[in-house]
Coordinates of C-alpha atoms and ligand atoms in Angstrom, one line a residue:
M25 CA 7.4 -12.8 -11.6
K26 CA 11.0 -11.6 -12.0
K27 CA 11.5 -8.3 -13.7
I28 CA 14.5 -6.5 -15.2
I29 CA 14.5 -2.7 -15.3
R30 CA 16.7 -2.1 -18.3
N31 CA 18.9 0.8 -19.5
G32 CA 17.8 3.4 -16.9
T33 CA 20.0 5.8 -15.0
I34 CA 19.9 4.7 -11.4
V35 CA 20.1 7.6 -8.9
T36 CA 20.7 7.1 -5.2
A37 CA 21.5 9.7 -2.5
S38 CA 25.2 9.3 -3.4
E39 CA 25.5 7.9 -6.9
T40 CA 24.2 8.3 -10.5
Y41 CA 25.0 5.5 -12.9
Q42 CA 23.6 3.4 -15.8
A43 CA 22.7 -0.2 -15.0
D44 CA 20.0 -2.8 -15.1
I45 CA 18.1 -4.0 -12.0
L46 CA 16.9 -7.5 -11.5
I47 CA 13.9 -7.9 -9.2
A48 CA 12.8 -11.2 -7.7
N49 CA 10.5 -11.9 -4.8
G50 CA 10.0 -8.2 -4.1
K51 CA 13.7 -7.5 -3.7
I52 CA 16.5 -6.1 -5.8
V53 CA 18.6 -9.2 -6.3
S54 CA 21.2 -7.9 -8.8
I55 CA 22.4 -4.6 -10.3
G56 CA 24.6 -4.7 -13.3
K57 CA 25.2 -4.2 -17.0
Q58 CA 23.2 -6.2 -19.5
I59 CA 21.7 -8.6 -16.9
I60 CA 20.4 -11.8 -18.5
E61 CA 17.6 -13.7 -16.7
K62 CA 15.4 -16.2 -18.4
G63 CA 11.7 -15.6 -18.1
A64 CA 12.0 -12.2 -16.5
E65 CA 9.6 -9.4 -17.6
E66 CA 11.6 -6.6 -19.3
V67 CA 10.8 -3.1 -18.3
D68 CA 12.5 -0.4 -20.5
A69 CA 13.8 2.6 -18.7
T70 CA 15.8 4.1 -21.5
G71 CA 16.1 7.9 -21.0
R72 CA 14.5 7.6 -17.6
Y73 CA 15.8 8.1 -14.0
V74 CA 15.4 5.1 -11.7
F75 CA 14.8 6.4 -8.2
P76 CA 14.2 4.7 -4.9
G77 CA 10.5 5.0 -4.1
G78 CA 9.6 8.2 -2.3
I79 CA 9.0 8.0 1.5
D80 CA 6.5 10.6 2.8
P81 CA 7.1 10.8 6.5
H82 CA 4.1 13.1 7.2
T83 CA 0.6 12.3 6.3
H84 CA -2.9 12.6 7.9
L85 CA -5.1 10.1 6.1
E86 CA -8.8 9.8 7.2
M87 CA -8.0 11.8 10.3
P88 CA -10.7 13.5 12.4
F89 CA -9.7 17.2 12.7
G90 CA -11.4 20.6 12.9
G91 CA -14.9 19.1 13.3
T92 CA -14.6 16.9 10.2
V93 CA -12.4 14.1 8.8
T94 CA -9.7 14.5 6.1
K95 CA -11.1 13.6 2.7
D96 CA -8.4 11.3 1.5
D97 CA -8.2 7.9 3.2
F98 CA -5.6 5.2 3.0
E99 CA -7.0 4.1 -0.4
T100 CA -7.4 7.4 -2.3
G101 CA -4.4 9.0 -0.5
T102 CA -2.0 6.2 -1.2
I103 CA -3.1 5.8 -4.8
A104 CA -2.4 9.5 -5.3
A105 CA 0.9 9.1 -3.5
A106 CA 1.9 6.3 -5.8
F107 CA 1.0 8.4 -8.9
G108 CA 3.4 11.0 -7.5
G109 CA 6.3 8.5 -6.9
T110 CA 5.8 7.7 -3.2
T111 CA 6.0 4.1 -2.2
S112 CA 5.8 4.4 1.6
V113 CA 4.0 6.8 4.0
I114 CA 4.2 7.3 7.7
D115 CA 0.9 8.5 9.0
F116 CA 0.1 10.1 12.4
C117 CA -1.9 7.9 14.8
L118 CA -3.8 10.2 17.1
T119 CA -4.2 9.2 20.7
E120 CA -6.7 10.5 23.4
K121 CA -5.8 11.3 26.9
G122 CA -6.9 8.5 29.3
K123 CA -7.4 6.0 26.6
P124 CA -5.0 3.0 26.0
L125 CA -2.5 3.6 23.2
Y126 CA -3.4 0.3 21.7
Q127 CA -6.9 1.4 21.1
A128 CA -5.6 4.3 18.9
I129 CA -3.2 2.0 17.1
K130 CA -5.9 -0.5 16.4
T131 CA -8.1 2.3 15.0
W132 CA -5.2 3.2 12.6
H133 CA -4.7 -0.4 11.6
D134 CA -8.4 -0.7 10.9
K135 CA -8.4 2.4 8.7
S136 CA -5.4 1.3 6.6
K137 CA -5.1 -2.4 6.3
D138 CA -7.5 -3.2 3.4
K139 CA -7.0 0.1 1.7
S140 CA -3.3 1.0 1.4
V141 CA -1.7 0.4 -2.0
I142 CA 1.8 1.2 -0.8
D143 CA 3.6 0.4 2.4
Y144 CA 2.8 2.4 5.5
S145 CA 3.7 2.9 9.1
F146 CA 2.6 5.1 12.0
H147 CA 4.0 7.7 14.3
L148 CA 2.3 7.8 17.6
M149 CA 1.0 11.1 19.1
I150 CA 1.8 11.6 22.7
S151 CA -0.9 13.7 24.4
E152 CA 0.1 13.0 28.0
I153 CA 3.0 11.4 29.9
N154 CA 2.2 9.5 33.1
D155 CA 3.1 6.0 34.5
R156 CA 0.3 4.4 32.6
V157 CA 1.6 5.8 29.3
L158 CA 5.2 5.1 30.1
E159 CA 4.3 1.5 30.9
Q160 CA 2.8 1.0 27.4
L161 CA 5.6 2.5 25.4
P162 CA 8.1 -0.4 25.3
E163 CA 5.4 -2.7 23.9
V164 CA 4.3 -0.2 21.3
I165 CA 7.9 0.0 20.1
D166 CA 8.6 -3.7 20.2
Q167 CA 5.3 -5.1 19.0
E168 CA 4.3 -2.4 16.6
G169 CA 7.7 -1.1 15.5
I170 CA 6.5 2.4 16.1
T171 CA 9.7 4.3 16.8
S172 CA 8.7 7.9 16.5
F173 CA 6.4 9.9 18.8
K174 CA 4.7 13.2 18.0
V175 CA 4.1 16.1 20.4
F176 CA 2.0 19.1 19.4
M177 CA 3.1 22.4 20.8
A178 CA 0.0 24.1 19.2
Y179 CA -3.7 23.5 18.8
K180 CA -4.6 24.6 22.3
N181 CA -7.4 22.5 23.9
V182 CA -7.2 20.1 21.0
F183 CA -3.8 18.4 20.6
Q184 CA -1.5 20.8 22.4
A185 CA 0.8 19.2 25.1
D186 CA 2.6 21.3 27.7
D187 CA 6.4 21.6 28.0
E188 CA 6.6 19.1 30.8
T189 CA 5.0 16.5 28.5
L190 CA 7.4 17.4 25.7
Y191 CA 10.4 17.2 28.0
R192 CA 9.4 13.9 29.6
T193 CA 8.7 12.5 26.1
L194 CA 12.2 13.5 25.1
L195 CA 13.6 11.8 28.2
A196 CA 11.6 8.6 27.5
A197 CA 12.6 8.7 23.8
K198 CA 16.3 8.8 24.6
E199 CA 15.9 5.8 27.0
L200 CA 13.8 3.8 24.5
G201 CA 15.5 4.7 21.2
V202 CA 12.7 6.7 19.6
L203 CA 12.7 9.9 17.6
V204 CA 10.5 12.7 19.0
M205 CA 8.7 14.8 16.4
V206 CA 7.2 18.2 17.2
H207 CA 4.7 20.6 15.6
A208 CA 6.5 23.7 16.8
E209 CA 4.3 26.7 17.2
N210 CA 3.5 28.5 20.4
G211 CA -0.1 27.5 20.9
D212 CA -0.8 29.8 23.9
V213 CA 0.2 32.9 22.1
I214 CA -1.7 31.8 19.0
E215 CA -4.8 31.4 21.1
Y216 CA -4.4 34.9 22.4
L217 CA -3.8 36.4 19.0
T218 CA -6.8 34.6 17.4
K219 CA -9.2 35.6 20.1
D220 CA -8.0 39.2 19.7
A221 CA -8.5 39.1 16.0
L222 CA -12.0 37.7 16.2
Q223 CA -12.9 40.4 18.8
K224 CA -11.9 43.0 16.2
G225 CA -14.1 41.3 13.6
Q226 CA -11.1 40.0 11.6
T227 CA -12.6 36.8 10.3
E228 CA -11.2 36.2 6.8
P229 CA -8.7 33.4 6.0
I230 CA -5.7 35.8 5.9
Y231 CA -6.0 36.2 9.6
H232 CA -5.1 32.6 10.0
A233 CA -1.6 33.6 8.8
L234 CA -1.5 36.9 10.7
T235 CA -2.3 35.3 14.0
R236 CA 0.4 32.7 13.6
P237 CA 3.4 34.9 12.8
P238 CA 6.8 33.4 12.2
E239 CA 8.0 34.4 15.6
V240 CA 5.7 31.9 17.3
E241 CA 7.1 29.1 15.1
G242 CA 10.7 30.3 15.7
E243 CA 10.1 30.5 19.5
A244 CA 8.6 27.1 19.7
T245 CA 11.3 25.5 17.5
G246 CA 14.0 27.1 19.7
R247 CA 12.3 25.9 22.9
A248 CA 11.9 22.4 21.6
A249 CA 15.6 22.4 20.5
Q250 CA 16.7 23.6 23.9
L251 CA 14.6 20.9 25.7
A252 CA 16.0 18.2 23.4
G253 CA 19.6 19.5 24.2
L254 CA 18.8 19.5 27.9
A255 CA 17.5 15.9 27.7
S256 CA 20.3 14.8 25.4
S257 CA 17.6 13.4 23.2
Q258 CA 16.7 13.4 19.5
L259 CA 14.2 15.7 17.9
Y260 CA 12.6 16.1 14.4
V261 CA 10.8 19.3 13.7
V262 CA 7.9 18.8 11.2
H263 CA 6.7 21.2 8.6
V264 CA 9.3 24.0 9.0
S265 CA 7.8 27.0 7.1
C266 CA 10.0 30.0 7.8
K267 CA 13.6 31.3 8.2
E268 CA 13.1 31.9 12.0
A269 CA 12.5 28.2 12.5
A270 CA 15.1 27.0 10.1
D271 CA 17.7 29.2 11.8
K272 CA 16.9 27.8 15.2
I273 CA 17.4 24.2 13.8
A274 CA 20.7 25.2 12.2
E275 CA 21.8 26.9 15.5
A276 CA 21.0 23.9 17.6
R277 CA 22.8 21.6 15.0
S278 CA 25.9 23.8 15.2
K279 CA 26.0 23.1 18.9
G280 CA 25.9 19.4 18.2
F281 CA 22.3 18.8 19.2
D282 CA 20.7 15.8 17.5
I283 CA 18.0 17.8 15.7
H284 CA 16.4 17.3 12.2
G285 CA 14.1 19.4 10.2
E286 CA 11.5 18.7 7.6
T287 CA 9.8 21.2 5.2
C288 CA 7.0 20.7 2.8
P289 CA 6.4 21.5 -0.9
Q290 CA 3.8 24.1 -0.1
Y291 CA 6.3 26.3 1.9
L292 CA 8.8 26.1 -1.0
V293 CA 6.5 27.4 -3.8
L294 CA 3.4 29.1 -2.3
D295 CA 3.3 32.2 -0.1
Q296 CA 1.0 34.1 2.3
T297 CA -0.7 36.1 -0.5
Y298 CA -2.6 33.0 -1.4
L299 CA -4.7 33.4 1.8
E300 CA -5.9 36.7 0.4
K301 CA -7.6 35.2 -2.6
P302 CA -11.2 36.6 -3.0
N303 CA -14.5 34.7 -2.5
F304 CA -13.1 32.8 0.5
E305 CA -10.7 30.9 -1.9
G306 CA -7.9 31.8 0.6
A307 CA -9.4 29.0 2.8
K308 CA -7.9 26.5 0.4
Y309 CA -4.5 27.6 1.7
V310 CA -5.2 27.5 5.4
W311 CA -2.9 25.1 7.2
S312 CA -0.5 25.3 10.1
P313 CA 2.1 26.7 10.2
P314 CA 0.7 29.1 7.6
L315 CA 2.2 30.1 4.3
R316 CA 4.8 32.9 4.8
E317 CA 6.1 35.9 3.0
K318 CA 7.8 34.8 -0.2
W319 CA 11.3 35.6 0.8
N320 CA 11.2 32.7 3.2
Q321 CA 11.3 30.3 0.3
D322 CA 14.9 31.1 -0.5
A323 CA 15.8 30.4 3.2
L324 CA 14.1 27.0 3.0
W325 CA 15.7 26.0 -0.3
N326 CA 19.0 27.1 1.1
A327 CA 18.5 25.1 4.3
L328 CA 17.7 22.0 2.1
R329 CA 20.8 22.6 -0.1
T330 CA 23.1 22.9 2.9
G331 CA 21.5 20.0 4.7
Q332 CA 20.1 22.0 7.7
L333 CA 16.7 20.8 6.6
E334 CA 16.9 17.1 5.6
T335 CA 13.5 15.8 4.5
I336 CA 10.3 16.8 2.8
G337 CA 6.9 15.7 4.1
S338 CA 3.7 16.4 2.3
D339 CA 1.7 17.1 5.5
Q340 CA -1.2 15.7 3.5
C341 CA -4.3 16.7 5.3
S342 CA -7.0 17.2 2.7
F343 CA -10.3 18.9 3.1
D344 CA -12.8 19.7 0.3
F345 CA -13.3 23.4 -0.4
V346 CA -17.0 22.9 -0.6
G347 CA -18.5 21.2 2.5
Q348 CA -15.3 21.2 4.7
K349 CA -13.2 24.4 4.3
D350 CA -16.4 26.4 4.2
L351 CA -17.1 25.5 7.9
G352 CA -15.0 28.6 8.5
R353 CA -16.7 31.0 6.1
D354 CA -17.5 33.4 8.9
D355 CA -14.6 32.6 11.2
F356 CA -11.1 31.6 10.1
T357 CA -10.5 29.6 13.2
K358 CA -13.2 27.2 12.1
I359 CA -11.5 26.4 8.7
P360 CA -10.1 22.9 9.0
N361 CA -6.3 23.2 8.9
G362 CA -4.6 21.3 6.1
G363 CA -4.1 20.8 2.4
P364 CA -3.8 18.1 -0.3
M365 CA -0.1 17.6 -1.0
I366 CA 0.6 13.9 -1.1
E367 CA 0.6 13.6 -4.9
D368 CA 2.8 16.5 -6.0
R369 CA 5.6 16.3 -3.3
F370 CA 8.1 14.5 -5.6
S371 CA 7.4 16.4 -8.8
I372 CA 7.6 19.8 -7.2
L373 CA 10.9 19.0 -5.5
F374 CA 12.3 17.7 -8.8
S375 CA 11.0 20.5 -11.0
E376 CA 11.6 23.4 -8.7
G377 CA 14.6 22.0 -6.9
V378 CA 16.7 19.9 -9.3
L379 CA 15.8 21.6 -12.6
K380 CA 16.2 25.1 -11.2
G381 CA 19.6 24.2 -9.8
R382 CA 18.7 24.6 -6.1
I383 CA 19.6 21.0 -5.1
S384 CA 21.4 18.2 -6.9
L385 CA 19.8 15.1 -8.2
N386 CA 21.4 13.0 -5.4
Q387 CA 20.1 15.5 -2.8
F388 CA 16.7 15.1 -4.3
V389 CA 16.8 11.3 -3.6
D390 CA 18.2 11.9 -0.2
I391 CA 15.5 14.5 0.7
T392 CA 12.5 12.6 -0.8
S393 CA 13.5 9.1 0.3
T394 CA 16.8 8.1 1.8
K395 CA 17.0 10.5 4.8
A396 CA 13.5 9.7 5.9
A397 CA 14.3 5.9 5.7
K398 CA 17.4 6.5 7.9
L399 CA 15.7 8.7 10.5
F400 CA 12.6 6.6 10.8
G401 CA 14.2 3.1 10.9
L402 CA 13.4 1.8 7.4
F403 CA 16.9 1.9 5.9
P404 CA 18.3 -0.1 4.0
N405 CA 15.2 -2.0 3.2
K406 CA 13.7 1.2 2.0
G407 CA 15.1 4.5 0.7
T408 CA 17.8 3.2 -1.6
I409 CA 18.5 1.1 -4.6
S410 CA 20.9 -1.7 -3.6
V411 CA 21.0 -5.4 -3.6
G412 CA 18.8 -6.8 -0.8
A413 CA 16.6 -3.7 -0.6
D414 CA 12.9 -3.8 -1.3
A415 CA 12.2 -3.2 -4.9
D416 CA 10.4 0.1 -4.3
I417 CA 11.3 1.9 -7.5
V418 CA 10.2 4.8 -9.5
I419 CA 10.8 5.1 -13.3
F420 CA 10.8 8.8 -13.8
N421 CA 10.6 10.8 -17.1
P422 CA 12.7 13.9 -16.4
T423 CA 11.6 15.9 -19.4
R424 CA 7.8 15.3 -19.4
K425 CA 5.9 18.5 -18.7
R426 CA 2.5 18.6 -17.0
T427 CA 0.2 21.2 -15.4
I428 CA -1.0 20.3 -11.9
S429 CA -4.7 20.4 -11.7
A430 CA -7.6 19.1 -9.6
E431 CA -9.1 18.0 -13.0
T432 CA -6.4 15.4 -13.4
H433 CA -5.1 14.6 -9.9
H434 CA -5.9 11.4 -8.1
M435 CA -6.7 12.7 -4.6
A436 CA -10.3 12.7 -3.6
V437 CA -10.4 16.3 -2.7
D438 CA -12.1 19.0 -4.9
Y439 CA -9.2 21.4 -5.4
N440 CA -5.4 21.3 -5.8
A441 CA -3.3 23.9 -4.0
F442 CA -0.8 24.0 -6.9
E443 CA -3.5 24.4 -9.5
G444 CA -2.1 25.7 -12.8
M445 CA 1.6 25.2 -11.9
E446 CA 3.7 23.7 -14.7
V447 CA 6.2 21.1 -13.6
T448 CA 8.7 19.1 -15.5
G449 CA 9.3 15.4 -14.6
E450 CA 6.8 12.7 -14.0
A451 CA 6.7 9.2 -12.4
E452 CA 5.7 6.9 -15.2
S453 CA 5.9 3.5 -13.5
V454 CA 6.1 2.8 -9.8
F455 CA 6.9 -0.5 -8.1
V456 CA 6.2 -1.5 -4.5
R457 CA 8.2 -4.6 -3.4
G458 CA 8.6 -5.5 -7.1
E459 CA 5.0 -5.2 -8.1
F460 CA 3.7 -2.5 -10.4
V461 CA 1.4 -0.1 -8.7
I462 CA 1.6 2.4 -11.5
K463 CA 2.4 1.1 -14.9
N464 CA 2.9 3.6 -17.7
K465 CA 0.8 6.2 -15.8
Q466 CA -2.1 3.8 -15.1
F467 CA -3.0 2.6 -11.7
V468 CA -2.7 -1.2 -11.6
G469 CA -2.3 -1.8 -7.8
T470 CA -4.7 -3.4 -5.4
P471 CA -6.1 -1.8 -2.2
G472 CA -4.8 -3.7 0.7
S473 CA -1.6 -4.8 -1.0
G474 CA 0.4 -2.2 1.0
K475 CA 2.1 -3.7 4.0
Y476 CA 2.4 -2.3 7.5
M477 CA 6.0 -1.6 8.2
K478 CA 7.5 -2.2 11.7
R479 CA 10.4 0.2 12.0
A480 CA 13.8 -0.1 13.7
K481 CA 14.7 2.0 16.7
Y482 CA 16.3 5.4 16.1
G483 CA 19.8 5.1 14.9
E484 CA 19.6 1.3 14.4
M485 CA 19.6 -0.4 11.0
M486 CA 16.7 -2.3 9.8
T487 CA 17.2 -6.0 9.1
V488 CA 15.2 -7.9 6.6
S489 CA 13.5 -10.0 9.3
D490 CA 12.4 -6.8 11.2
Q491 CA 10.0 -5.8 8.6
V492 CA 7.1 -8.1 9.0
D493 CA 3.4 -7.5 8.8
T494 CA 1.8 -7.1 12.1
V495 CA -1.7 -6.1 12.9
R496 CA -2.9 -6.5 16.4
S497 CA -6.4 -7.7 16.5
E498 CA -7.5 -7.1 20.1
Ligands
URP504 O1 -2.6 22.3 9.1 C1 -2.1 21.2 9.2 N1 -0.8 21.1 9.1 N2 -2.8 20.2 9.4 C2 -2.4 18.9 9.8 C3 -2.1 18.8 11.2 C4 -0.7 19.3 11.5 O2 -0.5 20.3 12.2 O3 0.3 18.7 11.0
ZN505 ZN1 1.5 20.0 12.5
ZN506 ZN1 0.8 17.4 9.8

């Protein structure tokens, strides 16, 4: 059914203006003043912002990790994302050395296809580079529309790849038109520091942070940047947590390297002292890179404001406190790394960023949606409000106050890392391709209605026909 979103203030990455939006067949078909369309459903957005749906470029839904599996799957995770104003996620598809890439991709399709309530895509983890892997990559890109690869520089003996793998992935990515993403921490040094801490009997959650100091993130970020420069390739550094890493990105960008950085809401508003909470509660805040000393928050906000960091991912990787985080009660290295962030990404950036004058309203849209759409081959179908784009839209009440809590959140996990934090601004209604998923703060979507998104190559524009559903069944 056609819909008209009426009287809202439309905000894109570059403009703010009042107009109505006509939606038909999942697309924005007209934007103008006082649109008249017979039979269209009227949606009142008076006093509300009308944003392009959020794009979360960094999630781990139903992912095996740390001896367990993340609590939120593609159903609970995407429902929570939708409540928070996110209409697309790009999840990390894990691969295993020696196994066909398609096996991993099929596993991720199977996890997601009947569950997701919003649109979704996958990044592909590269755990090794050899002739067999290189042979498969063109098909992965062309058939699956997977145009971003992820290399872990940490998690030794689990996900960590060596520098040769990173460098060869960068070379292949340049050739194939793909963006390389890195988890930038020096895994070898972390391995040494953690063993040393355990030998000294230092087992509490705070040692997670103390054995992954900012220098190891800064060093790995700088190394990845140099390798990207050497390969003349393109690089995206995920979850930047500290000034050391943000500075390395800014330095490489000043030399003209094609490097992009993402931070996450948790690094903008929480700090290392949370890991010192008594009764093992610090484990709720164990993720990698770790939370940093508070002064880093200013550096991260400043980097977002000046465009040195360009996106915000949730790094959603949720584990229950009881039954999952407590695997590491006697040894911090056994605490599954990750936190529940998918739902509050948008609100925190609006409340702490826009309302506190750290970023502008248009920057907010750019950081939460448009830039990710551009970097990850979804623009202009996604990431903006324009005629011809998918009608992925958030009607946002900018004055509504709420207190974040596990009592009211929609994630499946038993705690919220931002518990008790008051935020202003809330997504009231959320549309994916013109259909309500959230209507007046109620979930009205359908598991399985989210579509798999094939993405354009790095730097290429998406055309409407590119974005088709594709699920390989072999
Ligand atoms: O601790 C984290 N961030 N867990 C998820 C995996 C990753 O490193 O992104
Ligand atoms: Zn990571
Ligand atoms: Zn992650």
